[in-house]
PDB file of C-alpha atoms in Angstrom:
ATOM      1  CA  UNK A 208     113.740 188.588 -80.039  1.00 53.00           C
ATOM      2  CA  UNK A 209     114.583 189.452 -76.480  1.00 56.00           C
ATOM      3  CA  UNK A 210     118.029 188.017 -74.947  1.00 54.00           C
ATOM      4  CA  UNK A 211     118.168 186.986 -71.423  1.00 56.00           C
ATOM      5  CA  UNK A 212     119.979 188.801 -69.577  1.00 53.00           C
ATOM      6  CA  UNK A 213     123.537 188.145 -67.508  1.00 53.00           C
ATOM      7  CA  UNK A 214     123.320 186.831 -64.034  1.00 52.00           C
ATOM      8  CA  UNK A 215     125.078 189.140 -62.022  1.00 53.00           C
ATOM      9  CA  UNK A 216     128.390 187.855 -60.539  1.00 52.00           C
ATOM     10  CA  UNK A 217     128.284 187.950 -56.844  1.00 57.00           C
ATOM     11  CA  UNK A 218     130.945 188.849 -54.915  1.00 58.00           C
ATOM     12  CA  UNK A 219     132.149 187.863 -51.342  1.00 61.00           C
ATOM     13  CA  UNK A 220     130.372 189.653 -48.294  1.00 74.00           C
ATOM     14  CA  UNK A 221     132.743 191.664 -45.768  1.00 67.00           C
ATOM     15  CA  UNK A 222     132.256 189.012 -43.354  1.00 67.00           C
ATOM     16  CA  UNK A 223     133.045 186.350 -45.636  1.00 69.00           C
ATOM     17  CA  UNK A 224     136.476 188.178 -46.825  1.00 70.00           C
ATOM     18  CA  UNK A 225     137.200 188.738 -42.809  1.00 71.00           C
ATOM     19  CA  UNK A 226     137.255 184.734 -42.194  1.00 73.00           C
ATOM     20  CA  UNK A 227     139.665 184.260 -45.094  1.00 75.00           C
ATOM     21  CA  UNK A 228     141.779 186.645 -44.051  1.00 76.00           C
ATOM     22  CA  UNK A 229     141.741 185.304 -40.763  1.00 75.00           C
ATOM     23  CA  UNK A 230     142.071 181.621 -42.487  1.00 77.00           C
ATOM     24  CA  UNK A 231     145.200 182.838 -43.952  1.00 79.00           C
ATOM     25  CA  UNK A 232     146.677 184.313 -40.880  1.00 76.00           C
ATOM     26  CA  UNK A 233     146.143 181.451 -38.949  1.00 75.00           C
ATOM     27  CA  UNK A 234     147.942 179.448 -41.236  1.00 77.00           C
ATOM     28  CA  UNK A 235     150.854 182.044 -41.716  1.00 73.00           C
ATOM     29  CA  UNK A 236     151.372 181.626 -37.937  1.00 72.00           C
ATOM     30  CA  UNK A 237     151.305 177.948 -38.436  1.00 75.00           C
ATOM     31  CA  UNK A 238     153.642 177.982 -40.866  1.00 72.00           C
ATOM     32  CA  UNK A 239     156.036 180.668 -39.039  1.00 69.00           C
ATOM     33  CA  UNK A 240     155.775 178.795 -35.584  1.00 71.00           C
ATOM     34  CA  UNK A 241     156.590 175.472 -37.654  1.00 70.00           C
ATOM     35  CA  UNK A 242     159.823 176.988 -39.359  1.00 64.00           C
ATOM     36  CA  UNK A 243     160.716 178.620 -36.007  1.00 64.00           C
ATOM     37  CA  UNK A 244     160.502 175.366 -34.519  1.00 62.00           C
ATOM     38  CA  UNK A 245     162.431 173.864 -36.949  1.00 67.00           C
ATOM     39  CA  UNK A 246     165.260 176.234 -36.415  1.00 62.00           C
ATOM     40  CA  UNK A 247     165.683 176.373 -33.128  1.00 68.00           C
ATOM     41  CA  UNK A 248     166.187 172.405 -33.082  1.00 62.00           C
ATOM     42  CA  UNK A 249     169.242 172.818 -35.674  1.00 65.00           C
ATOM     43  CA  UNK A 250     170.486 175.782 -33.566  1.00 60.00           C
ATOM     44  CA  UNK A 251     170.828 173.420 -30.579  1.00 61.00           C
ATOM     45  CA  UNK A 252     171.636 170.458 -32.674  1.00 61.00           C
ATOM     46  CA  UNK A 253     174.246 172.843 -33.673  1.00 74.00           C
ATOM     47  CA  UNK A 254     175.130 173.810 -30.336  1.00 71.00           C
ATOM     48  CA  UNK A 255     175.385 170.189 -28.947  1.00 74.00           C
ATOM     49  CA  UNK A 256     177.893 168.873 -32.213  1.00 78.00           C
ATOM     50  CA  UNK A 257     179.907 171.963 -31.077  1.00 85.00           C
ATOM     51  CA  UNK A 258     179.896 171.563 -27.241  1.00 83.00           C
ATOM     52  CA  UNK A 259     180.842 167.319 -28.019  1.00 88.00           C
ATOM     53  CA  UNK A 260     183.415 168.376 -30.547  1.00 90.00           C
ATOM     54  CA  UNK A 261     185.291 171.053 -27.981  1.00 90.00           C
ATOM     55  CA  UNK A 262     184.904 168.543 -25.026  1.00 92.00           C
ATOM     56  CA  UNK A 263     186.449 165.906 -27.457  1.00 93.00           C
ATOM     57  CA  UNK A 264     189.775 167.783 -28.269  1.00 94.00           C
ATOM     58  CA  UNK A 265     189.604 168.841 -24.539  1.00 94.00           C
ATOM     59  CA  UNK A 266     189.522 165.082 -23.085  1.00 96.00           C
ATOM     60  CA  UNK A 267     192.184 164.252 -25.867  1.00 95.00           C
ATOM     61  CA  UNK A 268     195.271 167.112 -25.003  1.00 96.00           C
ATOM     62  CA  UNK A 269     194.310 165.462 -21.115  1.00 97.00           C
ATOM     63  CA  UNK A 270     194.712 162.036 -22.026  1.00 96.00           C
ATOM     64  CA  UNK A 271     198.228 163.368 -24.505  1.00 96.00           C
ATOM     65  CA  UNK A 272     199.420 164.894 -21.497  1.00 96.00           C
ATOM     66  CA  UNK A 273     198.984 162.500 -19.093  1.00 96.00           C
ATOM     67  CA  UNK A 274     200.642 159.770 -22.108  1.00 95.00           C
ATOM     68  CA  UNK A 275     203.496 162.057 -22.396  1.00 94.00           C
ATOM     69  CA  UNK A 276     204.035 161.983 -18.686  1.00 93.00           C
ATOM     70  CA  UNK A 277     207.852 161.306 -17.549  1.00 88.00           C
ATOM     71  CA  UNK A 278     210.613 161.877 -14.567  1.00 82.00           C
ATOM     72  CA  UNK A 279     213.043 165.056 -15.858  1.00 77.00           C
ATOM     73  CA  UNK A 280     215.992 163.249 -13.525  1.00 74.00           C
ATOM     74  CA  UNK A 281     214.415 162.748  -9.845  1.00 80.00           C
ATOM     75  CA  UNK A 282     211.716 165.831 -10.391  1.00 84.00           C
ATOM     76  CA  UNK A 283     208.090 164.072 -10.242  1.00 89.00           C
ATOM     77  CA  UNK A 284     206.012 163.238 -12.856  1.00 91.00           C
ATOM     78  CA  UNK A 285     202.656 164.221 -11.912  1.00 93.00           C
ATOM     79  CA  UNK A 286     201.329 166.390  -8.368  1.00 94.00           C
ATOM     80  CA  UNK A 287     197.904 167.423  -7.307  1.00 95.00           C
ATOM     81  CA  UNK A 288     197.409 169.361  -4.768  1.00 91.00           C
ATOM     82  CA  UNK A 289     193.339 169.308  -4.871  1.00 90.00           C
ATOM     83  CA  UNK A 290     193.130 172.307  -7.183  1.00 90.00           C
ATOM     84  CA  UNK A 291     195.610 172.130 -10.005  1.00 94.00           C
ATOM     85  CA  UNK A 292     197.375 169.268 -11.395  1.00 96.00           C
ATOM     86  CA  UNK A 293     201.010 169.601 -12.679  1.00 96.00           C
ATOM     87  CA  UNK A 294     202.093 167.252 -14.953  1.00 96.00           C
ATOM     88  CA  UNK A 295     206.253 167.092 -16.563  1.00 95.00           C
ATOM     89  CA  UNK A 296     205.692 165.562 -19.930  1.00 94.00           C
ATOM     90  CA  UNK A 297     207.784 165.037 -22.927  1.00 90.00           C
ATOM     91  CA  UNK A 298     208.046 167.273 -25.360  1.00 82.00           C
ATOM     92  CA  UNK A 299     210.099 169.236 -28.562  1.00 80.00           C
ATOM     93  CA  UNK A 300     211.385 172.018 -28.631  1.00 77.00           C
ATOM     94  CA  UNK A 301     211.088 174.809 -31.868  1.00 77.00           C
ATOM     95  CA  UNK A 302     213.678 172.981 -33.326  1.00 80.00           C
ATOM     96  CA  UNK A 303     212.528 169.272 -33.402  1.00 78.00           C
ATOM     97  CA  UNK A 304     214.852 168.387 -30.414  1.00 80.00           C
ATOM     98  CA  UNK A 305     213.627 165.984 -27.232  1.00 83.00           C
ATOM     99  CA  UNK A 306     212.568 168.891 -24.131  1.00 86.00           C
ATOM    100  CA  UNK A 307     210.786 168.662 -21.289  1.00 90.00           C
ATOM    101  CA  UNK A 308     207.470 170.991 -20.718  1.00 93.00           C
ATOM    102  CA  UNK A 309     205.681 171.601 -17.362  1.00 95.00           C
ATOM    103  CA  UNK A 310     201.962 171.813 -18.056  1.00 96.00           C
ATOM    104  CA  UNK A 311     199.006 172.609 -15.449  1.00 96.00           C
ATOM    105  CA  UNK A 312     195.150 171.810 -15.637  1.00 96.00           C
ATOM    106  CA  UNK A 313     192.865 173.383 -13.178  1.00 95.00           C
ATOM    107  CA  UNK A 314     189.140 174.705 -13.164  1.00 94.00           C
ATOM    108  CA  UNK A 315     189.495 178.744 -12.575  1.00 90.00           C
ATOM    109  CA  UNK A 316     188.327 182.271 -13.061  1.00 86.00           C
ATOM    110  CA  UNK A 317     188.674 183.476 -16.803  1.00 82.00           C
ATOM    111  CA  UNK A 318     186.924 186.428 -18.944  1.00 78.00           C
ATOM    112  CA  UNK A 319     184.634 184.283 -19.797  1.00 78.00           C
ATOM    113  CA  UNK A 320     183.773 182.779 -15.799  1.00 85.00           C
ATOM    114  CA  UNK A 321     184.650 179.772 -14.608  1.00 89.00           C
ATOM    115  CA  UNK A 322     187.190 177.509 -17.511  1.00 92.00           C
ATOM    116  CA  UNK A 323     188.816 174.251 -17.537  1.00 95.00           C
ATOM    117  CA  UNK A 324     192.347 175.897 -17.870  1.00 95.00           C
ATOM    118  CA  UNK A 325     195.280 174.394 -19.521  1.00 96.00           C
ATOM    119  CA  UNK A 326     198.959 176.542 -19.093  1.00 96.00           C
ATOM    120  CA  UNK A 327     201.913 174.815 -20.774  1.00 94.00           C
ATOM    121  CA  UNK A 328     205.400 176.298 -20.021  1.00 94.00           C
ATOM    122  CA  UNK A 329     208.098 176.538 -22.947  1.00 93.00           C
ATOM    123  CA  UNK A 330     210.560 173.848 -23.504  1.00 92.00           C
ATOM    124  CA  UNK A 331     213.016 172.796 -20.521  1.00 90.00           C
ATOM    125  CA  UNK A 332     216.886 171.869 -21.098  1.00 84.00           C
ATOM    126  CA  UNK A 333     218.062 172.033 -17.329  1.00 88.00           C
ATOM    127  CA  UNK A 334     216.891 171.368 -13.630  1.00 89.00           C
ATOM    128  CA  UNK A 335     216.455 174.454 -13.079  1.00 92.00           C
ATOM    129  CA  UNK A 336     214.396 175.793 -15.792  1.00 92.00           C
ATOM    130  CA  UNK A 337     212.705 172.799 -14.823  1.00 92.00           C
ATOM    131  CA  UNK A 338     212.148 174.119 -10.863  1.00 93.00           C
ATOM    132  CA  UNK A 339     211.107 177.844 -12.082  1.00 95.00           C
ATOM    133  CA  UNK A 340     208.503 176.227 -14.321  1.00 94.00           C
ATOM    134  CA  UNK A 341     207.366 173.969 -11.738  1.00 94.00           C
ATOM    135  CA  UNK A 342     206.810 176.803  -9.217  1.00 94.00           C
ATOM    136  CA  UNK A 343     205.352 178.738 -11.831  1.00 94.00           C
ATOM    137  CA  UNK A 344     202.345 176.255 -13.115  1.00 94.00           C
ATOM    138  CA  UNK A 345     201.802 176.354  -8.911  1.00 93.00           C
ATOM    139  CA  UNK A 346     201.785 179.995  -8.450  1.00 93.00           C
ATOM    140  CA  UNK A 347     199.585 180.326 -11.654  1.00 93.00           C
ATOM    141  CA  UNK A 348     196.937 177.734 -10.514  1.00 91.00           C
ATOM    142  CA  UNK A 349     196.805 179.640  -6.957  1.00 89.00           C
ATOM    143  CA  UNK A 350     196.281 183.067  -8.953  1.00 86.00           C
ATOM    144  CA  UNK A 351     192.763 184.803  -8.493  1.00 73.00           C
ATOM    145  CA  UNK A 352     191.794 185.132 -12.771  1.00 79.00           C
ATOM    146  CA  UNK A 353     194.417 182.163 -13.715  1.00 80.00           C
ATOM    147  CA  UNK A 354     192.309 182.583 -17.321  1.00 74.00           C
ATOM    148  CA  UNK A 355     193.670 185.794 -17.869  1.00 78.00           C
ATOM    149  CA  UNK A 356     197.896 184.491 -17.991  1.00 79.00           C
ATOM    150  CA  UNK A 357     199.173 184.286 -21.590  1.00 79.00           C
ATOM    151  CA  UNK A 358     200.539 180.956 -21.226  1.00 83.00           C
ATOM    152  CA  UNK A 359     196.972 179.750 -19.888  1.00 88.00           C
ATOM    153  CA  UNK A 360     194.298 178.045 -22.379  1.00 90.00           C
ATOM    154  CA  UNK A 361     191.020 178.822 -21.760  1.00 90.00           C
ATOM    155  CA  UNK A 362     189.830 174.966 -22.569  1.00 92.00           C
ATOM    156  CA  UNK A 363     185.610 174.650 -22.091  1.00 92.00           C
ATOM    157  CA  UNK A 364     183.042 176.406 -18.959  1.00 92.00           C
ATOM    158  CA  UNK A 365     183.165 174.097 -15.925  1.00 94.00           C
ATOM    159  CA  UNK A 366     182.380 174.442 -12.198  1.00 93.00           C
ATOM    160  CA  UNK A 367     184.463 172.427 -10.610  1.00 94.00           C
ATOM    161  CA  UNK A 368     186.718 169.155 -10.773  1.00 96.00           C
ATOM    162  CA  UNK A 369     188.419 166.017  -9.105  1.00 95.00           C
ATOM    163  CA  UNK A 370     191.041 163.436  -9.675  1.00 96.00           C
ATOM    164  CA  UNK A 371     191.143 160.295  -8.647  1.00 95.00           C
ATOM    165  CA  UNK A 372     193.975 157.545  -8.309  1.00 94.00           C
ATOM    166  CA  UNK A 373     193.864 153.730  -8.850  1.00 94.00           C
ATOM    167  CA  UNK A 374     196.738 152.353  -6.930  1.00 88.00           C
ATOM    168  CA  UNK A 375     197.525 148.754  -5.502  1.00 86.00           C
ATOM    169  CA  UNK A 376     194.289 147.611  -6.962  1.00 89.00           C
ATOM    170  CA  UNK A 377     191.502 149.939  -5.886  1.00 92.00           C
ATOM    171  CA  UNK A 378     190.485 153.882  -6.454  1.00 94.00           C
ATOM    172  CA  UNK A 379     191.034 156.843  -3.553  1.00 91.00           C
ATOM    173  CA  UNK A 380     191.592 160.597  -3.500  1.00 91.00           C
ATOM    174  CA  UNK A 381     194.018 161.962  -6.199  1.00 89.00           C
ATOM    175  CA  UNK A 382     197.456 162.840  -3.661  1.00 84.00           C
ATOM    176  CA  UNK A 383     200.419 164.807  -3.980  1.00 86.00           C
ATOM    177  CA  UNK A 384     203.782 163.299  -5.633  1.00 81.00           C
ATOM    178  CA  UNK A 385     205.695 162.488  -2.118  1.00 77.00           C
ATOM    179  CA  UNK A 386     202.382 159.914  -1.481  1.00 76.00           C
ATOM    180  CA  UNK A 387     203.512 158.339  -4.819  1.00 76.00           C
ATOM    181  CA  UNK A 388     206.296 156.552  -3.430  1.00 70.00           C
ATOM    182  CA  UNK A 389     208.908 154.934  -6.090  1.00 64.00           C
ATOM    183  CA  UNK A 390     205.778 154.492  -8.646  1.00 69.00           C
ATOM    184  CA  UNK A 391     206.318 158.249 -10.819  1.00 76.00           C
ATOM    185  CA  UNK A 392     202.747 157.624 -11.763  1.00 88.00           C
ATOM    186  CA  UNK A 393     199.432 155.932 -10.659  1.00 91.00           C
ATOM    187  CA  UNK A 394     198.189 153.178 -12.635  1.00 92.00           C
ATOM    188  CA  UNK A 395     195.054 155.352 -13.820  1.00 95.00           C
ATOM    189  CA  UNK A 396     193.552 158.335 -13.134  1.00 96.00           C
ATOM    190  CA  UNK A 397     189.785 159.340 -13.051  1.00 97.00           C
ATOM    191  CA  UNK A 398     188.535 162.801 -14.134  1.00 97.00           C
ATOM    192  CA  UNK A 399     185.438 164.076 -13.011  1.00 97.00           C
ATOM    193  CA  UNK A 400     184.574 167.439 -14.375  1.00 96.00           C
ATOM    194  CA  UNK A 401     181.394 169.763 -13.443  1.00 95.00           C
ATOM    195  CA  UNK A 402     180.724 170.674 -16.840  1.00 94.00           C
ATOM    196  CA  UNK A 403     178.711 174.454 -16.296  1.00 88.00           C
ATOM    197  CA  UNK A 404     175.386 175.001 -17.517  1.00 86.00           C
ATOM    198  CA  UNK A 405     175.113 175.620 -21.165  1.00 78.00           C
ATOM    199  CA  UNK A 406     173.371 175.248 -24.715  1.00 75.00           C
ATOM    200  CA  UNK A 407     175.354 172.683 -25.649  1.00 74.00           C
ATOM    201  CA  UNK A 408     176.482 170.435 -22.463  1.00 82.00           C
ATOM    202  CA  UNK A 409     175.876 170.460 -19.232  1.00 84.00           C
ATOM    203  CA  UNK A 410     176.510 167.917 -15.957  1.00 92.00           C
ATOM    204  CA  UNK A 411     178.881 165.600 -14.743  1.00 95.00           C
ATOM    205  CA  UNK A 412     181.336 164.147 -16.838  1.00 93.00           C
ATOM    206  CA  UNK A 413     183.931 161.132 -15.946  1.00 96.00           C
ATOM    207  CA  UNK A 414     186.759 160.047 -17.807  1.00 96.00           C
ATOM    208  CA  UNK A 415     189.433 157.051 -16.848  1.00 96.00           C
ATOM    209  CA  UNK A 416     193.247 157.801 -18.241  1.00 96.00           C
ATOM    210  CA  UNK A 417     194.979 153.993 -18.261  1.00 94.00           C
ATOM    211  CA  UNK A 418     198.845 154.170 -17.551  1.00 91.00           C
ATOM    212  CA  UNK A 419     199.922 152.644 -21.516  1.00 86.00           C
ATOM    213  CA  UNK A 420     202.554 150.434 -19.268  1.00 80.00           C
ATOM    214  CA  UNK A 421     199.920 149.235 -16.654  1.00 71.00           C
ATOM    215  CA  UNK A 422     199.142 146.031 -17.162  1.00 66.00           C
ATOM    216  CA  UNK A 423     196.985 143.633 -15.118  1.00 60.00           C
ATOM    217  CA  UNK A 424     198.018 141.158 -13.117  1.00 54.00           C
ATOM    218  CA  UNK A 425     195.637 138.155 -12.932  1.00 43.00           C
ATOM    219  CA  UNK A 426     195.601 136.120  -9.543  1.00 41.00           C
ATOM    220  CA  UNK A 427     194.980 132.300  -9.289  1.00 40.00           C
TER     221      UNK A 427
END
């Protein structure tokens, strides 16, 4: 009695294993452009919580600064002089005790370029500390790299700035103390600051500091 005999298996052509290779590395490169994608968005997700999170502390030492704002005897509170602003603000010194500061904010040249800079003097007990400080933060703020002092704080990349006052009812130009008059501070003061290009943030950003004694007076 005879058996049949086996089919022969067949086995794939060279063309046919060519198109399933290329199947396969079409859908490696899928996969690889789809995880790249995916990673680049939580790199500048990342980015962005970062940038927010800096520009957040940022905007909140400007609005403790400007809070702590006071007269140290007759010297003024708060000067601009369209490129740095010099604030005298309450303060403690290393041992707890009430002291003056003299602190500075103005967009200049740093290691890292152009920086919202923040320089912050120690603690004040007389006039004249007070006057060397106040010339100092001035002198610093006029400097060519005012990024590169040790009492300077390089605080986020910007371009550029501008302050602006609210006074008897209506918004100008930020101006220096002497314009103040007998008011040591404006009722508010608007920030606009050129945030510089970036992976995080980037444009124009305004912020509005309210005097925590201004109130409003309503008219009949």
């Amino acid at each position: 009695m005879r058996h049949p005999t086996p089919a022969r298996l067949r086995g794939f052509t060279l063309v046919e294993l060519l198109v399933a290779l290329a199947a396969m590395a079409l859908l490696a490169l899928i996969s690889w452009r789809g995880l790249d994608g995916m990673a680049r968005a939580q790199s500048q997700h990342r980015d962005r919580d970062e940038a927010v999170l800096v520009l957040q502390t940022a905007l909140a030492q400007w609005s403790a600064d400007l809070d702590a704002a006071t007269n140290f005897g007759n010297t003024p509170a708060l000067d601009w002089n369209g490129r740095a602003l010099r604030i005298t603000r309450q303060g403690i010194d290393a041992q707890g005790a009430p002291a003056a500061r003299v602190v500075a904010w103005t967009v200049g040249v740093s290691s890292q370029g152009n920086q919202w800079l923040r320089w912050q003097s120690p603690p004040l007990a007389t006039r004249a500390d007070w006057t060397q400080a106040w010339g100092a933060a001035a002198a610093w703020a006029e400097s060519a790299a005012p990024g590169a002092d040790a009492a300077a704080t390089r605080v986020l990349p910007a371009e550029g700035w501008s302050l602006g006052y609210f006074r008897n009812g209506a918004w100008s130009a930020a101006v220096q103390a002497q314009a103040l008059g007998a008011a040591p501070l404006p009722d508010a003061v608007r920030l606009q600051l050129q945030l510089a290009p970036g992976p995080g943030l980037a444009g124009l950003i305004t912020r509005d500091w309210l005097r925590p004694t201004w109130s409003l007076t309503k008219t009949s």
